Short mmCIF file of C-alpha atoms in Angstrom, two decimals:
data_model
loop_
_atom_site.label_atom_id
_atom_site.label_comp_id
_atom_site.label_asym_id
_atom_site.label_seq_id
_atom_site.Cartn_x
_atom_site.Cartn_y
_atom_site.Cartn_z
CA UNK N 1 -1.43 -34.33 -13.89
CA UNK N 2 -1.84 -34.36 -9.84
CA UNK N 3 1.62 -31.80 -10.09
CA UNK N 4 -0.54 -29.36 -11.79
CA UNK N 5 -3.37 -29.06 -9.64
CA UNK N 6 -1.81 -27.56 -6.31
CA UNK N 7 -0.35 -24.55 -8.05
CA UNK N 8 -3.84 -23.72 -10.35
CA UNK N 9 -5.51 -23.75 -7.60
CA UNK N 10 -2.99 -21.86 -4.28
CA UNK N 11 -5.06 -18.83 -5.42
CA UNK N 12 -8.54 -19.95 -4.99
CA UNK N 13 -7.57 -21.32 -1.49
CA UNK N 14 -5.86 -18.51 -0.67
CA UNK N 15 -9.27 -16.28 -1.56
CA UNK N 16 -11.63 -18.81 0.49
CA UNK N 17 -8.84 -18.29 3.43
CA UNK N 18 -9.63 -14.73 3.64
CA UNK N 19 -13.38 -14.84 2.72
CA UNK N 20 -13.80 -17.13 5.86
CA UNK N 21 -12.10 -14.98 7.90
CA UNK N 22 -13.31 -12.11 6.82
CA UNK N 23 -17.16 -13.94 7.55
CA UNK N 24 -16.18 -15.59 10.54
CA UNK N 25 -14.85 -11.43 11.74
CA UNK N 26 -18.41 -10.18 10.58
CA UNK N 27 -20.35 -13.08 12.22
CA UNK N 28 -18.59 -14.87 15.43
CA UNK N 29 -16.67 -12.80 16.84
CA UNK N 30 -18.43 -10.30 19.09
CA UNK N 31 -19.18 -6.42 18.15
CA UNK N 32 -16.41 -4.21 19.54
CA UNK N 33 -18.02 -1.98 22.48
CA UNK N 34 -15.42 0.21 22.73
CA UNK N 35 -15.36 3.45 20.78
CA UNK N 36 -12.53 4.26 18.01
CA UNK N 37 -9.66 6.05 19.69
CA UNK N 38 -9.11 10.13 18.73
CA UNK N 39 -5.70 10.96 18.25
CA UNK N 40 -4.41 13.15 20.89
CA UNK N 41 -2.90 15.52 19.42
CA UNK N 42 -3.76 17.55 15.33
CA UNK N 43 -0.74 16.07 13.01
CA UNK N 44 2.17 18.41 12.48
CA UNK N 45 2.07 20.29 9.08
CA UNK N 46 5.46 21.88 7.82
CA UNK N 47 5.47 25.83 7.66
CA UNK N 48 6.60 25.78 4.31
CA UNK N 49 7.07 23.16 1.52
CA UNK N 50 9.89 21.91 1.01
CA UNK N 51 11.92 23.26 -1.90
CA UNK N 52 13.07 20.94 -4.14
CA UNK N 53 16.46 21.30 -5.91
CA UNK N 54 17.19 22.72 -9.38
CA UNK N 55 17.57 20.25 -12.56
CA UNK N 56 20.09 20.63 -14.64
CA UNK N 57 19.44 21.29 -18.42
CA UNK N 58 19.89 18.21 -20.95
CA UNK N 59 22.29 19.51 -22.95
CA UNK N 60 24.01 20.86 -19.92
CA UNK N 61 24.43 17.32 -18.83
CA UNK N 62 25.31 15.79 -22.19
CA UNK N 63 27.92 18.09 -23.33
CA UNK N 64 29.50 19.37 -19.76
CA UNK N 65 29.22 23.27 -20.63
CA UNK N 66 26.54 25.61 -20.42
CA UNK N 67 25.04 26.40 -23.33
CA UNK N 68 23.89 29.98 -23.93
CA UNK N 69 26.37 31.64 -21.31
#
């Protein structure tokens, strides 16, 4: 009976872990004063997108010759 318990409940403790943590964040620890660092620089972007290869057709791949040429 006693075997059963710890794994029913892992998950609830687990979820009261990080709801403590997340109030203890929110109400102890002090307010961050410094302000959010900008990235330095935009991101890079690619001048074009990137061109995917060709499939081949089904019954290309299931019979090993073209069909229609």
């Amino acid at each position: 009976m006693y075997a059963l318990i710890v794994p029913a409940s892992t998950p609830f403790v687990l979820l009261i872990a990080v709801m403590a943590l997340s109030w203890w964040e929110d109400h102890i620890l002090p307010p961050s004063t410094e302000p959010a660092e900008s990235p330095a620089e935009a991101p890079l972007t690619p001048a074009a997108p990137a061109q995917l290869p060709e499939l081949a057709r089904v019954d290309t791949t299931l019979t090993g010759e073209v069909a229609g040429r």
